[in-house]
Amino acid sequence: MPLSEHEQRMLEQMERALYAEDPKFATALEGSELRTYTRRRVYQAVAGFLVGVALLMAGMVAKLVIVSVLGFLVMLGCAVLAVTGWRKTPKPGEQPPADQGHDAGGRPHPRRQGRPRRSMMNRIEDRWQRRRDEQQ
C-alpha cells in the first residue's frame, strides 16, 4: 500500500531530522540491508564454488568428462557471482548507488565530470599521431 502525500512528506521530514541530528547513524542505517544481501550472495557463491570443485574431482575420479566439465562450469559461474557481488557491496557508512553515474541527489559523480572517456580506437590513433610527429 503506497503512502499518501502527507505521509511521504512526514517521512521525508523525519529523515531530514535524523540526518541533521546524527548523520553518522543515518548513513550507517542506509546500506545495511544491501550489504547483508550481497554478503549472503557472496557466501552462497563460495559454497557453490566448493561444490564445483567437488564435482570436478568426482568427475576425474569416476573418469566422467561431463561431470568434470559441469563442475568447472559451476566453479566459473560461482566465481563470477562472488566477484561481482563483492564489488557491489557498499562499505559501512557508504550509500548504495541509486542510479548508475549519479549520486543520491541526482548529480553526476565527480569522477565522471572530468575529461570524457575516449574509445580505445581514439587512444590508439592519438598514440599513432604522436609517434609519427616524434619521428618527423
PDB file of C-alpha atoms in Angstrom:
ATOM      1  CA  MET A   1       0.000   0.000   0.000  1.00  0.00           C
ATOM      2  CA  PRO A   2       1.635   3.263  -1.092  1.00  0.00           C
ATOM      3  CA  LEU A   3       1.998   6.170   1.281  1.00  0.00           C
ATOM      4  CA  SER A   4      -0.185   9.228   0.893  1.00  0.00           C
ATOM      5  CA  GLU A   5       1.417  12.571   0.042  1.00  0.00           C
ATOM      6  CA  HIS A   6       1.084  13.725   3.637  1.00  0.00           C
ATOM      7  CA  GLU A   7       2.740  10.554   4.930  1.00  0.00           C
ATOM      8  CA  GLN A   8       5.564  10.882   2.379  1.00  0.00           C
ATOM      9  CA  ARG A   9       6.187  14.487   3.463  1.00  0.00           C
ATOM     10  CA  MET A  10       6.198  13.438   7.116  1.00  0.00           C
ATOM     11  CA  LEU A  11       8.659  10.617   6.348  1.00  0.00           C
ATOM     12  CA  GLU A  12      10.958  13.000   4.453  1.00  0.00           C
ATOM     13  CA  GLN A  13      10.875  15.453   7.370  1.00  0.00           C
ATOM     14  CA  MET A  14      11.744  12.657   9.800  1.00  0.00           C
ATOM     15  CA  GLU A  15      14.642  11.558   7.556  1.00  0.00           C
ATOM     16  CA  ARG A  16      15.975  15.116   7.350  1.00  0.00           C
ATOM     17  CA  ALA A  17      15.698  15.486  11.128  1.00  0.00           C
ATOM     18  CA  LEU A  18      17.589  12.205  11.608  1.00  0.00           C
ATOM     19  CA  TYR A  19      20.340  13.344   9.230  1.00  0.00           C
ATOM     20  CA  ALA A  20      20.582  16.690  11.000  1.00  0.00           C
ATOM     21  CA  GLU A  21      20.665  15.117  14.463  1.00  0.00           C
ATOM     22  CA  ASP A  22      23.012  12.167  13.813  1.00  0.00           C
ATOM     23  CA  PRO A  23      24.304  11.922  10.224  1.00  0.00           C
ATOM     24  CA  LYS A  24      26.745   9.105  11.034  1.00  0.00           C
ATOM     25  CA  PHE A  25      23.987   6.886  12.416  1.00  0.00           C
ATOM     26  CA  ALA A  26      21.679   7.709   9.493  1.00  0.00           C
ATOM     27  CA  THR A  27      24.263   6.777   6.877  1.00  0.00           C
ATOM     28  CA  ALA A  28      25.087   3.575   8.763  1.00  0.00           C
ATOM     29  CA  LEU A  29      21.435   2.525   8.511  1.00  0.00           C
ATOM     30  CA  GLU A  30      21.151   3.159   4.777  1.00  0.00           C
ATOM     31  CA  GLY A  31      23.270   0.413   3.272  1.00  0.00           C
ATOM     32  CA  SER A  32      22.912  -2.319   5.885  1.00  0.00           C
ATOM     33  CA  GLU A  33      20.153  -4.223   4.070  1.00  0.00           C
ATOM     34  CA  LEU A  34      22.017  -4.271   0.752  1.00  0.00           C
ATOM     35  CA  ARG A  35      25.263  -5.226   2.496  1.00  0.00           C
ATOM     36  CA  THR A  36      23.694  -8.271   4.151  1.00  0.00           C
ATOM     37  CA  TYR A  37      22.106  -9.351   0.861  1.00  0.00           C
ATOM     38  CA  THR A  38      25.337  -9.103  -1.117  1.00  0.00           C
ATOM     39  CA  ARG A  39      27.359 -10.706   1.692  1.00  0.00           C
ATOM     40  CA  ARG A  40      24.930 -13.650   1.713  1.00  0.00           C
ATOM     41  CA  ARG A  41      25.205 -13.868  -2.082  1.00  0.00           C
ATOM     42  CA  VAL A  42      28.999 -13.991  -1.883  1.00  0.00           C
ATOM     43  CA  TYR A  43      28.861 -16.739   0.758  1.00  0.00           C
ATOM     44  CA  GLN A  44      26.487 -18.747  -1.418  1.00  0.00           C
ATOM     45  CA  ALA A  45      28.793 -18.300  -4.398  1.00  0.00           C
ATOM     46  CA  VAL A  46      31.777 -19.533  -2.367  1.00  0.00           C
ATOM     47  CA  ALA A  47      29.787 -22.594  -1.272  1.00  0.00           C
ATOM     48  CA  GLY A  48      28.805 -23.210  -4.902  1.00  0.00           C
ATOM     49  CA  PHE A  49      32.443 -22.893  -5.919  1.00  0.00           C
ATOM     50  CA  LEU A  50      33.358 -25.615  -3.432  1.00  0.00           C
ATOM     51  CA  VAL A  51      30.571 -27.809  -4.823  1.00  0.00           C
ATOM     52  CA  GLY A  52      32.046 -27.211  -8.285  1.00  0.00           C
ATOM     53  CA  VAL A  53      35.467 -28.305  -7.065  1.00  0.00           C
ATOM     54  CA  ALA A  54      33.911 -31.457  -5.616  1.00  0.00           C
ATOM     55  CA  LEU A  55      32.140 -32.167  -8.928  1.00  0.00           C
ATOM     56  CA  LEU A  56      35.339 -31.607 -10.852  1.00  0.00           C
ATOM     57  CA  MET A  57      37.279 -34.022  -8.639  1.00  0.00           C
ATOM     58  CA  ALA A  58      34.477 -36.590  -8.628  1.00  0.00           C
ATOM     59  CA  GLY A  59      34.354 -36.472 -12.429  1.00  0.00           C
ATOM     60  CA  MET A  60      38.086 -37.020 -12.613  1.00  0.00           C
ATOM     61  CA  VAL A  61      37.998 -39.953 -10.183  1.00  0.00           C
ATOM     62  CA  ALA A  62      34.996 -41.559 -11.925  1.00  0.00           C
ATOM     63  CA  LYS A  63      36.510 -40.747 -15.341  1.00  0.00           C
ATOM     64  CA  LEU A  64      33.322 -38.980 -16.418  1.00  0.00           C
ATOM     65  CA  VAL A  65      34.276 -35.976 -18.504  1.00  0.00           C
ATOM     66  CA  ILE A  66      30.786 -34.457 -18.463  1.00  0.00           C
ATOM     67  CA  VAL A  67      30.756 -34.312 -14.642  1.00  0.00           C
ATOM     68  CA  SER A  68      34.172 -32.641 -14.640  1.00  0.00           C
ATOM     69  CA  VAL A  69      33.066 -30.095 -17.229  1.00  0.00           C
ATOM     70  CA  LEU A  70      29.889 -29.426 -15.240  1.00  0.00           C
ATOM     71  CA  GLY A  71      31.990 -28.923 -12.096  1.00  0.00           C
ATOM     72  CA  PHE A  72      34.235 -26.485 -13.907  1.00  0.00           C
ATOM     73  CA  LEU A  73      31.254 -24.507 -15.210  1.00  0.00           C
ATOM     74  CA  VAL A  74      29.748 -24.367 -11.716  1.00  0.00           C
ATOM     75  CA  MET A  75      33.087 -23.119 -10.371  1.00  0.00           C
ATOM     76  CA  LEU A  76      33.350 -20.475 -13.081  1.00  0.00           C
ATOM     77  CA  GLY A  77      29.799 -19.219 -12.588  1.00  0.00           C
ATOM     78  CA  CYS A  78      30.137 -19.046  -8.829  1.00  0.00           C
ATOM     79  CA  ALA A  79      33.472 -17.246  -9.080  1.00  0.00           C
ATOM     80  CA  VAL A  80      31.876 -14.605 -11.311  1.00  0.00           C
ATOM     81  CA  LEU A  81      28.952 -14.218  -8.888  1.00  0.00           C
ATOM     82  CA  ALA A  82      31.292 -13.880  -5.914  1.00  0.00           C
ATOM     83  CA  VAL A  83      33.477 -11.254  -7.576  1.00  0.00           C
ATOM     84  CA  THR A  84      30.569  -9.162  -8.863  1.00  0.00           C
ATOM     85  CA  GLY A  85      28.782  -9.435  -5.525  1.00  0.00           C
ATOM     86  CA  TRP A  86      31.908  -8.428  -3.652  1.00  0.00           C
ATOM     87  CA  ARG A  87      32.460  -5.372  -5.860  1.00  0.00           C
ATOM     88  CA  LYS A  88      28.862  -4.196  -5.469  1.00  0.00           C
ATOM     89  CA  THR A  89      28.878  -4.401  -1.672  1.00  0.00           C
ATOM     90  CA  PRO A  90      28.693  -0.891  -0.210  1.00  0.00           C
ATOM     91  CA  LYS A  91      31.172  -0.158   2.558  1.00  0.00           C
ATOM     92  CA  PRO A  92      29.837   0.662   6.039  1.00  0.00           C
ATOM     93  CA  GLY A  93      28.580   4.243   6.041  1.00  0.00           C
ATOM     94  CA  GLU A  94      28.601   4.365   2.250  1.00  0.00           C
ATOM     95  CA  GLN A  95      25.366   4.989   0.430  1.00  0.00           C
ATOM     96  CA  PRO A  96      24.333   2.308  -2.104  1.00  0.00           C
ATOM     97  CA  PRO A  97      24.319   3.541  -5.702  1.00  0.00           C
ATOM     98  CA  ALA A  98      20.896   4.992  -6.505  1.00  0.00           C
ATOM     99  CA  ASP A  99      21.485   5.347 -10.225  1.00  0.00           C
ATOM    100  CA  GLN A 100      24.392   4.418 -12.450  1.00  0.00           C
ATOM    101  CA  GLY A 101      26.527   7.510 -12.956  1.00  0.00           C
ATOM    102  CA  HIS A 102      24.593   9.652 -10.459  1.00  0.00           C
ATOM    103  CA  ASP A 103      24.634  10.038  -6.703  1.00  0.00           C
ATOM    104  CA  ALA A 104      21.581  10.002  -4.451  1.00  0.00           C
ATOM    105  CA  GLY A 105      20.889  13.677  -5.163  1.00  0.00           C
ATOM    106  CA  GLY A 106      20.714  13.020  -8.905  1.00  0.00           C
ATOM    107  CA  ARG A 107      24.008  14.800  -9.572  1.00  0.00           C
ATOM    108  CA  PRO A 108      26.681  13.100 -11.672  1.00  0.00           C
ATOM    109  CA  HIS A 109      29.570  11.529  -9.781  1.00  0.00           C
ATOM    110  CA  PRO A 110      32.623  13.794  -9.517  1.00  0.00           C
ATOM    111  CA  ARG A 111      34.849  11.286 -11.297  1.00  0.00           C
ATOM    112  CA  ARG A 112      32.512  11.371 -14.296  1.00  0.00           C
ATOM    113  CA  GLN A 113      32.743  15.152 -14.594  1.00  0.00           C
ATOM    114  CA  GLY A 114      36.397  15.107 -15.640  1.00  0.00           C
ATOM    115  CA  ARG A 115      37.520  14.585 -19.180  1.00  0.00           C
ATOM    116  CA  PRO A 116      35.187  12.405 -21.210  1.00  0.00           C
ATOM    117  CA  ARG A 117      36.108   8.754 -21.709  1.00  0.00           C
ATOM    118  CA  ARG A 118      37.617   8.130 -25.091  1.00  0.00           C
ATOM    119  CA  SER A 119      37.238   4.957 -27.014  1.00  0.00           C
ATOM    120  CA  MET A 120      40.149   2.595 -27.395  1.00  0.00           C
ATOM    121  CA  MET A 121      40.435   3.422 -31.098  1.00  0.00           C
ATOM    122  CA  ASN A 122      40.736   7.149 -30.334  1.00  0.00           C
ATOM    123  CA  ARG A 123      43.546   6.477 -27.875  1.00  0.00           C
ATOM    124  CA  ILE A 124      45.360   4.247 -30.365  1.00  0.00           C
ATOM    125  CA  GLU A 125      45.014   6.898 -33.088  1.00  0.00           C
ATOM    126  CA  ASP A 126      46.380   9.563 -30.735  1.00  0.00           C
ATOM    127  CA  ARG A 127      49.396   7.417 -29.919  1.00  0.00           C
ATOM    128  CA  TRP A 128      49.982   6.768 -33.603  1.00  0.00           C
ATOM    129  CA  GLN A 129      49.868  10.503 -34.343  1.00  0.00           C
ATOM    130  CA  ARG A 130      52.299  11.269 -31.517  1.00  0.00           C
ATOM    131  CA  ARG A 131      54.768   8.662 -32.760  1.00  0.00           C
ATOM    132  CA  ARG A 132      54.568   9.988 -36.314  1.00  0.00           C
ATOM    133  CA  ASP A 133      55.088  13.528 -35.064  1.00  0.00           C
ATOM    134  CA  GLU A 134      58.087  12.478 -32.945  1.00  0.00           C
ATOM    135  CA  GLN A 135      59.733  10.731 -35.902  1.00  0.00           C
ATOM    136  CA  GLN A 136      59.425  13.753 -38.195  1.00  0.00           C
TER     137      GLN A 136
END
